[in-house]
Amino acid sequence: MHAGLDSAELISQLCAEHQKEGCTAGIDVISGSVGDMAERGICEAFKVKQAVLLSSTEAAEMILRVDEIITCAPRRREDRM
């Protein structure tokens, strides 16, 4: 995690909160603490998550295509003169 926060500590706190009932805990990067995101009015729409998954899938597919093009041997070309 960036933003100058102790990622190991925050992740362990977040995991502990997620074990509790009603898992709406998240990391507040402004205060640098774990808190209830529903209480703070922070929510992420399904459409946002869907768009992120679609974009990341397309990016991975594009990388694989480029890798395949680069690793393929060039075709033999015959002189046509």
mmCIF file of C-alpha atoms in Angstrom:
data_model
loop_
_atom_site.group_PDB
_atom_site.id
_atom_site.type_symbol
_atom_site.label_atom_id
_atom_site.label_comp_id
_atom_site.label_asym_id
_atom_site.label_seq_id
_atom_site.Cartn_x
_atom_site.Cartn_y
_atom_site.Cartn_z
ATOM 1 C CA MET A 1 0.000 0.000 0.000
ATOM 2 C CA HIS A 2 1.276 3.469 -0.769
ATOM 3 C CA ALA A 3 0.444 6.865 0.788
ATOM 4 C CA GLY A 4 3.152 6.411 3.427
ATOM 5 C CA LEU A 5 1.066 4.034 5.540
ATOM 6 C CA ASP A 6 2.213 0.847 7.292
ATOM 7 C CA SER A 7 0.671 -1.679 4.921
ATOM 8 C CA ALA A 8 1.341 -4.783 7.021
ATOM 9 C CA GLU A 9 -0.391 -3.314 10.073
ATOM 10 C CA LEU A 10 -3.348 -1.955 8.095
ATOM 11 C CA ILE A 11 -3.880 -5.222 6.226
ATOM 12 C CA SER A 12 -3.840 -7.228 9.452
ATOM 13 C CA GLN A 13 -6.367 -4.809 11.002
ATOM 14 C CA LEU A 14 -8.512 -4.983 7.879
ATOM 15 C CA CYS A 15 -8.454 -8.795 7.859
ATOM 16 C CA ALA A 16 -9.494 -8.824 11.524
ATOM 17 C CA GLU A 17 -12.405 -6.488 10.749
ATOM 18 C CA HIS A 18 -13.452 -8.623 7.777
ATOM 19 C CA GLN A 19 -13.741 -11.643 10.093
ATOM 20 C CA LYS A 20 -16.466 -9.825 12.011
ATOM 21 C CA GLU A 21 -20.095 -9.783 10.929
ATOM 22 C CA GLY A 22 -21.163 -7.107 8.425
ATOM 23 C CA CYS A 23 -17.953 -6.739 6.467
ATOM 24 C CA THR A 24 -18.017 -3.073 5.403
ATOM 25 C CA ALA A 25 -14.550 -2.257 6.705
ATOM 26 C CA GLY A 26 -12.030 -0.521 4.526
ATOM 27 C CA ILE A 27 -8.892 1.584 4.723
ATOM 28 C CA ASP A 28 -9.334 5.321 5.133
ATOM 29 C CA VAL A 29 -6.184 6.688 3.522
ATOM 30 C CA ILE A 30 -6.854 10.196 4.801
ATOM 31 C CA SER A 31 -6.848 9.221 8.482
ATOM 32 C CA GLY A 32 -4.568 6.212 7.944
ATOM 33 C CA SER A 33 -6.858 3.833 9.795
ATOM 34 C CA VAL A 34 -9.315 1.014 9.227
ATOM 35 C CA GLY A 35 -12.933 2.049 9.566
ATOM 36 C CA ASP A 36 -16.504 1.304 8.566
ATOM 37 C CA MET A 37 -16.885 2.583 5.032
ATOM 38 C CA ALA A 38 -20.697 2.399 5.159
ATOM 39 C CA GLU A 39 -20.724 4.792 8.134
ATOM 40 C CA ARG A 40 -18.510 7.198 6.211
ATOM 41 C CA GLY A 41 -20.735 7.049 3.138
ATOM 42 C CA ILE A 42 -18.082 5.437 0.974
ATOM 43 C CA CYS A 43 -19.287 2.758 -1.399
ATOM 44 C CA GLU A 44 -18.132 1.375 -4.697
ATOM 45 C CA ALA A 45 -20.719 0.576 -7.309
ATOM 46 C CA PHE A 46 -20.853 -2.804 -9.037
ATOM 47 C CA LYS A 47 -20.480 -1.043 -12.393
ATOM 48 C CA VAL A 48 -17.097 0.335 -11.329
ATOM 49 C CA LYS A 49 -15.837 -3.114 -10.339
ATOM 50 C CA GLN A 50 -17.209 -4.579 -13.564
ATOM 51 C CA ALA A 51 -15.441 -1.910 -15.638
ATOM 52 C CA VAL A 52 -12.143 -2.477 -13.797
ATOM 53 C CA LEU A 53 -12.326 -6.235 -14.376
ATOM 54 C CA LEU A 54 -13.142 -5.735 -18.054
ATOM 55 C CA SER A 55 -10.296 -3.246 -18.542
ATOM 56 C CA SER A 56 -7.746 -5.426 -16.763
ATOM 57 C CA THR A 57 -8.817 -8.470 -18.772
ATOM 58 C CA GLU A 58 -8.474 -6.537 -22.022
ATOM 59 C CA ALA A 59 -5.035 -5.251 -20.986
ATOM 60 C CA ALA A 60 -3.835 -8.773 -20.148
ATOM 61 C CA GLU A 61 -5.175 -10.066 -23.459
ATOM 62 C CA MET A 62 -3.364 -7.296 -25.350
ATOM 63 C CA ILE A 63 -0.080 -8.079 -23.557
ATOM 64 C CA LEU A 64 -0.413 -11.752 -24.448
ATOM 65 C CA ARG A 65 -1.053 -10.895 -28.091
ATOM 66 C CA VAL A 66 2.007 -8.640 -28.252
ATOM 67 C CA ASP A 67 4.149 -11.328 -26.584
ATOM 68 C CA GLU A 68 2.940 -13.865 -29.137
ATOM 69 C CA ILE A 69 3.744 -11.559 -32.052
ATOM 70 C CA ILE A 70 7.228 -10.834 -30.712
ATOM 71 C CA THR A 71 8.101 -14.492 -30.040
ATOM 72 C CA CYS A 72 6.875 -15.820 -33.400
ATOM 73 C CA ALA A 73 9.624 -16.495 -35.908
ATOM 74 C CA PRO A 74 9.549 -14.301 -38.990
ATOM 75 C CA ARG A 75 8.132 -15.883 -42.134
ATOM 76 C CA ARG A 76 10.461 -16.826 -44.944
ATOM 77 C CA ARG A 77 10.092 -14.582 -47.930
ATOM 78 C CA GLU A 78 11.071 -15.598 -51.408
ATOM 79 C CA ASP A 79 12.481 -13.210 -53.969
ATOM 80 C CA ARG A 80 9.914 -12.635 -56.691
ATOM 81 C CA MET A 81 12.262 -11.295 -59.339
#
